Amino acid sequence: MLIILLILIFIRPFISSLAFPYLNSVYSGLLLIFLIIWYIYKGISIKKIQAIKYPLILFFLALIISMIFSSDKLNSLKEIYKYISGLLLFLIAASLTSEEKMNLIQSIVLAGLVISLLAIYQYFFGFQHILNYITQQQNFEPFVLDYLSRKRVFFPFVTPNTLAGYLAMIIPLTLTHKDKIWFIIPISFALLLTKSLGALLSLFLGLSLYFLLQRKFEKRTILFLFGLLAIIGLIFMARLNTQKQHLQPIFSTVMRLNYWKDTLMIIKTSPLVGVGLGNFNLIHSRYAHNSYLQIWAEMGILGIASFLWMLISVIYLGVKEIKNFPFKNQISSIFIANIVFLIHNFIDFSFFLPEVSVIWWLILGLIIDRQ
């Protein structure tokens, strides 16, 4: 059954939920059926999740309450499968043996490598044909045309920021296998081609924490971090100097601040139980560009409180594992992959895209009890 799980997880990031909604529904249904079969035949390790059972129970309760008080129950029913699949995968990953966990990491990293190579191909060969087609159609969003004209890679996702957030999460996992550490080169190159400031900054903060945990703040480490910071600065300056206002970093920042302000207004109208899963909508966006605010808006105070409690509990277990686990490099890499994802979701919404969030739920579960 592990082989089937590895195949399903390998395939997941190639199916964009926004670009291929029907194919995504078919995949999600098959995944959910497989997870139920897994639970029937293999079960989970209750012992391994004892430390986080209360936040898990509360989070599940918050999901139920959100469904009951949802303003559109059918819409919420369509959305809840993402959480159910994510939680099931989290529990399965936590229950795997150390060897099985390493096989899962290899499958996740291999998918990241293939996607990176496809993104690199897109940069060198794939843009002009798409740009010509869209220009001829004369029916396009300005942002889409800008992605293409500025050669910001995004394949197989629909936006460069989503691809960037995914790749930034994968990069720390390449450090778990010394014989496959060269994977970091094409994955990092593809990340740079997205030209995403948020993902690069999240990775910078995550890697800084990684070197701190590994106590590897040597001269070359500091130079590497300064080099990454310089790259972020160059991309920032390039976007700052553009003639198009909506491409400048200040525009992106103001836009997000407006999204957050509008999201807080939605929270204010229903702070306790939220508007219901899948019922969040802004005038100009389906997402708040801050996953934590959107969870609060959809699930209410119990939802966000239990979610944060669960995250803090797992992070605490991760810190303990780093102190006690004999192979600190492996657990530190998994830990940092989670941190990068969580940081990036302060300014983005990949938590709500199953092609990315499914992988994160698994990585979150990998932290728990590697003994």
mmCIF file with all atom_site columns, C-alpha atoms in Angstrom, residues 95-224:
data_model
loop_
_atom_site.group_PDB
_atom_site.id
_atom_site.type_symbol
_atom_site.label_atom_id
_atom_site.label_alt_id
_atom_site.label_comp_id
_atom_site.label_asym_id
_atom_site.label_entity_id
_atom_site.label_seq_id
_atom_site.pdbx_PDB_ins_code
_atom_site.Cartn_x
_atom_site.Cartn_y
_atom_site.Cartn_z
_atom_site.occupancy
_atom_site.B_iso_or_equiv
_atom_site.pdbx_formal_charge
_atom_site.auth_seq_id
_atom_site.auth_comp_id
_atom_site.auth_asym_id
_atom_site.auth_atom_id
_atom_site.pdbx_PDB_model_num
ATOM 1   C CA . SER A 1 95  ? 2.394  6.667  11.911  1.00 0.00 ? 95  SER A CA 1
ATOM 2   C CA . LEU A 1 96  ? 4.989  5.619  9.313   1.00 0.00 ? 96  LEU A CA 1
ATOM 3   C CA . THR A 1 97  ? 8.274  3.990  10.244  1.00 0.00 ? 97  THR A CA 1
ATOM 4   C CA . SER A 1 98  ? 11.508 5.949  9.783   1.00 0.00 ? 98  SER A CA 1
ATOM 5   C CA . GLU A 1 99  ? 12.315 4.038  6.594   1.00 0.00 ? 99  GLU A CA 1
ATOM 6   C CA . GLU A 1 100 ? 8.831  4.646  5.187   1.00 0.00 ? 100 GLU A CA 1
ATOM 7   C CA . LYS A 1 101 ? 9.135  8.337  6.009   1.00 0.00 ? 101 LYS A CA 1
ATOM 8   C CA . MET A 1 102 ? 12.388 8.594  4.095   1.00 0.00 ? 102 MET A CA 1
ATOM 9   C CA . ASN A 1 103 ? 10.758 6.887  1.086   1.00 0.00 ? 103 ASN A CA 1
ATOM 10  C CA . LEU A 1 104 ? 7.945  9.422  1.255   1.00 0.00 ? 104 LEU A CA 1
ATOM 11  C CA . ILE A 1 105 ? 10.429 12.300 1.352   1.00 0.00 ? 105 ILE A CA 1
ATOM 12  C CA . GLN A 1 106 ? 12.190 10.890 -1.712  1.00 0.00 ? 106 GLN A CA 1
ATOM 13  C CA . SER A 1 107 ? 8.895  10.755 -3.605  1.00 0.00 ? 107 SER A CA 1
ATOM 14  C CA . ILE A 1 108 ? 8.089  14.374 -2.650  1.00 0.00 ? 108 ILE A CA 1
ATOM 15  C CA . VAL A 1 109 ? 11.554 15.628 -3.623  1.00 0.00 ? 109 VAL A CA 1
ATOM 16  C CA . LEU A 1 110 ? 11.563 13.683 -6.910  1.00 0.00 ? 110 LEU A CA 1
ATOM 17  C CA . ALA A 1 111 ? 8.256  15.313 -7.893  1.00 0.00 ? 111 ALA A CA 1
ATOM 18  C CA . GLY A 1 112 ? 9.765  18.682 -6.998  1.00 0.00 ? 112 GLY A CA 1
ATOM 19  C CA . LEU A 1 113 ? 12.761 17.948 -9.215  1.00 0.00 ? 113 LEU A CA 1
ATOM 20  C CA . VAL A 1 114 ? 10.589 17.028 -12.210 1.00 0.00 ? 114 VAL A CA 1
ATOM 21  C CA . ILE A 1 115 ? 8.448  20.142 -11.738 1.00 0.00 ? 115 ILE A CA 1
ATOM 22  C CA . SER A 1 116 ? 11.601 22.272 -11.529 1.00 0.00 ? 116 SER A CA 1
ATOM 23  C CA . LEU A 1 117 ? 12.870 20.862 -14.824 1.00 0.00 ? 117 LEU A CA 1
ATOM 24  C CA . LEU A 1 118 ? 9.489  21.561 -16.449 1.00 0.00 ? 118 LEU A CA 1
ATOM 25  C CA . ALA A 1 119 ? 9.553  25.129 -15.114 1.00 0.00 ? 119 ALA A CA 1
ATOM 26  C CA . ILE A 1 120 ? 13.081 25.632 -16.457 1.00 0.00 ? 120 ILE A CA 1
ATOM 27  C CA . TYR A 1 121 ? 11.923 24.295 -19.828 1.00 0.00 ? 121 TYR A CA 1
ATOM 28  C CA . GLN A 1 122 ? 9.039  26.765 -19.734 1.00 0.00 ? 122 GLN A CA 1
ATOM 29  C CA . TYR A 1 123 ? 11.455 29.639 -19.148 1.00 0.00 ? 123 TYR A CA 1
ATOM 30  C CA . PHE A 1 124 ? 13.646 28.837 -22.144 1.00 0.00 ? 124 PHE A CA 1
ATOM 31  C CA . PHE A 1 125 ? 11.123 27.434 -24.624 1.00 0.00 ? 125 PHE A CA 1
ATOM 32  C CA . GLY A 1 126 ? 7.528  27.701 -23.456 1.00 0.00 ? 126 GLY A CA 1
ATOM 33  C CA . PHE A 1 127 ? 6.618  31.372 -23.134 1.00 0.00 ? 127 PHE A CA 1
ATOM 34  C CA . GLN A 1 128 ? 6.584  32.763 -26.668 1.00 0.00 ? 128 GLN A CA 1
ATOM 35  C CA . HIS A 1 129 ? 3.959  30.411 -28.080 1.00 0.00 ? 129 HIS A CA 1
ATOM 36  C CA . ILE A 1 130 ? 1.602  31.072 -25.168 1.00 0.00 ? 130 ILE A CA 1
ATOM 37  C CA . LEU A 1 131 ? 2.212  34.830 -25.395 1.00 0.00 ? 131 LEU A CA 1
ATOM 38  C CA . ASN A 1 132 ? 1.458  34.858 -29.122 1.00 0.00 ? 132 ASN A CA 1
ATOM 39  C CA . TYR A 1 133 ? -1.740 32.850 -28.608 1.00 0.00 ? 133 TYR A CA 1
ATOM 40  C CA . ILE A 1 134 ? -3.043 35.065 -25.799 1.00 0.00 ? 134 ILE A CA 1
ATOM 41  C CA . THR A 1 135 ? -2.205 38.246 -27.726 1.00 0.00 ? 135 THR A CA 1
ATOM 42  C CA . GLN A 1 136 ? -4.132 36.954 -30.756 1.00 0.00 ? 136 GLN A CA 1
ATOM 43  C CA . GLN A 1 137 ? -7.134 36.081 -28.615 1.00 0.00 ? 137 GLN A CA 1
ATOM 44  C CA . GLN A 1 138 ? -7.230 39.618 -27.179 1.00 0.00 ? 138 GLN A CA 1
ATOM 45  C CA . ASN A 1 139 ? -8.937 38.239 -24.094 1.00 0.00 ? 139 ASN A CA 1
ATOM 46  C CA . PHE A 1 140 ? -6.619 38.075 -21.156 1.00 0.00 ? 140 PHE A CA 1
ATOM 47  C CA . GLU A 1 141 ? -5.926 39.349 -17.659 1.00 0.00 ? 141 GLU A CA 1
ATOM 48  C CA . PRO A 1 142 ? -3.113 41.947 -17.467 1.00 0.00 ? 142 PRO A CA 1
ATOM 49  C CA . PHE A 1 143 ? -1.417 39.946 -14.713 1.00 0.00 ? 143 PHE A CA 1
ATOM 50  C CA . VAL A 1 144 ? -1.277 36.840 -16.908 1.00 0.00 ? 144 VAL A CA 1
ATOM 51  C CA . LEU A 1 145 ? 0.285  38.753 -19.783 1.00 0.00 ? 145 LEU A CA 1
ATOM 52  C CA . ASP A 1 146 ? 2.815  40.279 -17.381 1.00 0.00 ? 146 ASP A CA 1
ATOM 53  C CA . TYR A 1 147 ? 3.797  36.833 -16.047 1.00 0.00 ? 147 TYR A CA 1
ATOM 54  C CA . LEU A 1 148 ? 4.480  35.745 -19.600 1.00 0.00 ? 148 LEU A CA 1
ATOM 55  C CA . SER A 1 149 ? 6.194  38.898 -20.848 1.00 0.00 ? 149 SER A CA 1
ATOM 56  C CA . ARG A 1 150 ? 8.455  39.019 -17.773 1.00 0.00 ? 150 ARG A CA 1
ATOM 57  C CA . LYS A 1 151 ? 9.093  35.261 -18.045 1.00 0.00 ? 151 LYS A CA 1
ATOM 58  C CA . ARG A 1 152 ? 8.027  34.400 -14.494 1.00 0.00 ? 152 ARG A CA 1
ATOM 59  C CA . VAL A 1 153 ? 7.716  30.617 -14.563 1.00 0.00 ? 153 VAL A CA 1
ATOM 60  C CA . PHE A 1 154 ? 4.637  28.983 -13.067 1.00 0.00 ? 154 PHE A CA 1
ATOM 61  C CA . PHE A 1 155 ? 4.124  25.585 -14.736 1.00 0.00 ? 155 PHE A CA 1
ATOM 62  C CA . PRO A 1 156 ? 2.353  23.328 -13.712 1.00 0.00 ? 156 PRO A CA 1
ATOM 63  C CA . PHE A 1 157 ? 0.638  25.790 -11.332 1.00 0.00 ? 157 PHE A CA 1
ATOM 64  C CA . VAL A 1 158 ? -1.322 28.860 -12.410 1.00 0.00 ? 158 VAL A CA 1
ATOM 65  C CA . THR A 1 159 ? 0.749  31.576 -10.703 1.00 0.00 ? 159 THR A CA 1
ATOM 66  C CA . PRO A 1 160 ? 4.483  32.065 -10.116 1.00 0.00 ? 160 PRO A CA 1
ATOM 67  C CA . ASN A 1 161 ? 3.915  32.660 -6.394  1.00 0.00 ? 161 ASN A CA 1
ATOM 68  C CA . THR A 1 162 ? 2.227  29.279 -5.951  1.00 0.00 ? 162 THR A CA 1
ATOM 69  C CA . LEU A 1 163 ? 5.060  27.488 -7.721  1.00 0.00 ? 163 LEU A CA 1
ATOM 70  C CA . ALA A 1 164 ? 7.576  29.482 -5.682  1.00 0.00 ? 164 ALA A CA 1
ATOM 71  C CA . GLY A 1 165 ? 5.906  28.610 -2.389  1.00 0.00 ? 165 GLY A CA 1
ATOM 72  C CA . TYR A 1 166 ? 5.901  24.932 -3.345  1.00 0.00 ? 166 TYR A CA 1
ATOM 73  C CA . LEU A 1 167 ? 9.567  24.900 -4.397  1.00 0.00 ? 167 LEU A CA 1
ATOM 74  C CA . ALA A 1 168 ? 10.687 26.864 -1.324  1.00 0.00 ? 168 ALA A CA 1
ATOM 75  C CA . MET A 1 169 ? 9.047  24.175 0.829   1.00 0.00 ? 169 MET A CA 1
ATOM 76  C CA . ILE A 1 170 ? 10.757 21.373 -1.130  1.00 0.00 ? 170 ILE A CA 1
ATOM 77  C CA . ILE A 1 171 ? 14.291 22.818 -1.031  1.00 0.00 ? 171 ILE A CA 1
ATOM 78  C CA . PRO A 1 172 ? 14.967 22.023 2.674   1.00 0.00 ? 172 PRO A CA 1
ATOM 79  C CA . LEU A 1 173 ? 13.890 18.409 2.057   1.00 0.00 ? 173 LEU A CA 1
ATOM 80  C CA . THR A 1 174 ? 16.742 17.979 -0.447  1.00 0.00 ? 174 THR A CA 1
ATOM 81  C CA . LEU A 1 175 ? 19.111 18.271 2.522   1.00 0.00 ? 175 LEU A CA 1
ATOM 82  C CA . THR A 1 176 ? 17.815 15.006 4.048   1.00 0.00 ? 176 THR A CA 1
ATOM 83  C CA . HIS A 1 177 ? 19.788 12.856 1.553   1.00 0.00 ? 177 HIS A CA 1
ATOM 84  C CA . LYS A 1 178 ? 23.446 13.720 1.058   1.00 0.00 ? 178 LYS A CA 1
ATOM 85  C CA . ASP A 1 179 ? 23.665 11.597 -2.099  1.00 0.00 ? 179 ASP A CA 1
ATOM 86  C CA . LYS A 1 180 ? 20.783 13.558 -3.664  1.00 0.00 ? 180 LYS A CA 1
ATOM 87  C CA . ILE A 1 181 ? 21.710 17.016 -2.430  1.00 0.00 ? 181 ILE A CA 1
ATOM 88  C CA . TRP A 1 182 ? 22.455 18.087 -6.023  1.00 0.00 ? 182 TRP A CA 1
ATOM 89  C CA . PHE A 1 183 ? 18.657 18.198 -6.528  1.00 0.00 ? 183 PHE A CA 1
ATOM 90  C CA . ILE A 1 184 ? 18.825 21.563 -4.788  1.00 0.00 ? 184 ILE A CA 1
ATOM 91  C CA . ILE A 1 185 ? 20.502 23.122 -7.855  1.00 0.00 ? 185 ILE A CA 1
ATOM 92  C CA . PRO A 1 186 ? 17.674 22.803 -10.448 1.00 0.00 ? 186 PRO A CA 1
ATOM 93  C CA . ILE A 1 187 ? 14.980 23.320 -7.791  1.00 0.00 ? 187 ILE A CA 1
ATOM 94  C CA . SER A 1 188 ? 16.662 26.517 -6.563  1.00 0.00 ? 188 SER A CA 1
ATOM 95  C CA . PHE A 1 189 ? 17.169 27.717 -10.141 1.00 0.00 ? 189 PHE A CA 1
ATOM 96  C CA . ALA A 1 190 ? 13.481 27.197 -10.904 1.00 0.00 ? 190 ALA A CA 1
ATOM 97  C CA . LEU A 1 191 ? 12.593 29.091 -7.715  1.00 0.00 ? 191 LEU A CA 1
ATOM 98  C CA . LEU A 1 192 ? 14.695 32.040 -8.854  1.00 0.00 ? 192 LEU A CA 1
ATOM 99  C CA . LEU A 1 193 ? 12.907 32.011 -12.222 1.00 0.00 ? 193 LEU A CA 1
ATOM 100 C CA . THR A 1 194 ? 9.577  32.591 -10.459 1.00 0.00 ? 194 THR A CA 1
ATOM 101 C CA . LYS A 1 195 ? 10.957 35.934 -9.236  1.00 0.00 ? 195 LYS A CA 1
ATOM 102 C CA . SER A 1 196 ? 8.768  35.650 -6.153  1.00 0.00 ? 196 SER A CA 1
ATOM 103 C CA . LEU A 1 197 ? 9.951  37.901 -3.331  1.00 0.00 ? 197 LEU A CA 1
ATOM 104 C CA . GLY A 1 198 ? 7.680  36.339 -0.703  1.00 0.00 ? 198 GLY A CA 1
ATOM 105 C CA . ALA A 1 199 ? 8.839  32.775 -1.294  1.00 0.00 ? 199 ALA A CA 1
ATOM 106 C CA . LEU A 1 200 ? 12.514 33.750 -1.433  1.00 0.00 ? 200 LEU A CA 1
ATOM 107 C CA . LEU A 1 201 ? 12.222 35.718 1.786   1.00 0.00 ? 201 LEU A CA 1
ATOM 108 C CA . SER A 1 202 ? 10.425 32.765 3.452   1.00 0.00 ? 202 SER A CA 1
ATOM 109 C CA . LEU A 1 203 ? 13.223 30.466 2.323   1.00 0.00 ? 203 LEU A CA 1
ATOM 110 C CA . PHE A 1 204 ? 15.863 32.898 3.603   1.00 0.00 ? 204 PHE A CA 1
ATOM 111 C CA . LEU A 1 205 ? 14.263 32.960 7.048   1.00 0.00 ? 205 LEU A CA 1
ATOM 112 C CA . GLY A 1 206 ? 13.818 29.191 7.037   1.00 0.00 ? 206 GLY A CA 1
ATOM 113 C CA . LEU A 1 207 ? 17.410 28.454 6.021   1.00 0.00 ? 207 LEU A CA 1
ATOM 114 C CA . SER A 1 208 ? 18.699 30.937 8.593   1.00 0.00 ? 208 SER A CA 1
ATOM 115 C CA . LEU A 1 209 ? 16.840 28.961 11.239  1.00 0.00 ? 209 LEU A CA 1
ATOM 116 C CA . TYR A 1 210 ? 18.152 25.695 9.758   1.00 0.00 ? 210 TYR A CA 1
ATOM 117 C CA . PHE A 1 211 ? 21.784 26.778 10.049  1.00 0.00 ? 211 PHE A CA 1
ATOM 118 C CA . LEU A 1 212 ? 21.078 28.043 13.545  1.00 0.00 ? 212 LEU A CA 1
ATOM 119 C CA . LEU A 1 213 ? 19.650 24.654 14.578  1.00 0.00 ? 213 LEU A CA 1
ATOM 120 C CA . GLN A 1 214 ? 22.600 22.892 12.960  1.00 0.00 ? 214 GLN A CA 1
ATOM 121 C CA . ARG A 1 215 ? 25.015 25.359 14.569  1.00 0.00 ? 215 ARG A CA 1
ATOM 122 C CA . LYS A 1 216 ? 26.644 25.877 11.194  1.00 0.00 ? 216 LYS A CA 1
ATOM 123 C CA . PHE A 1 217 ? 27.062 29.639 11.151  1.00 0.00 ? 217 PHE A CA 1
ATOM 124 C CA . GLU A 1 218 ? 30.467 29.421 9.545   1.00 0.00 ? 218 GLU A CA 1
ATOM 125 C CA . LYS A 1 219 ? 31.952 31.954 7.164   1.00 0.00 ? 219 LYS A CA 1
ATOM 126 C CA . ARG A 1 220 ? 30.654 30.177 4.034   1.00 0.00 ? 220 ARG A CA 1
ATOM 127 C CA . THR A 1 221 ? 27.196 29.861 5.573   1.00 0.00 ? 221 THR A CA 1
ATOM 128 C CA . ILE A 1 222 ? 27.031 33.571 6.279   1.00 0.00 ? 222 ILE A CA 1
ATOM 129 C CA . LEU A 1 223 ? 28.252 34.319 2.747   1.00 0.00 ? 223 LEU A CA 1
ATOM 130 C CA . PHE A 1 224 ? 25.562 32.039 1.325   1.00 0.00 ? 224 PHE A CA 1
#
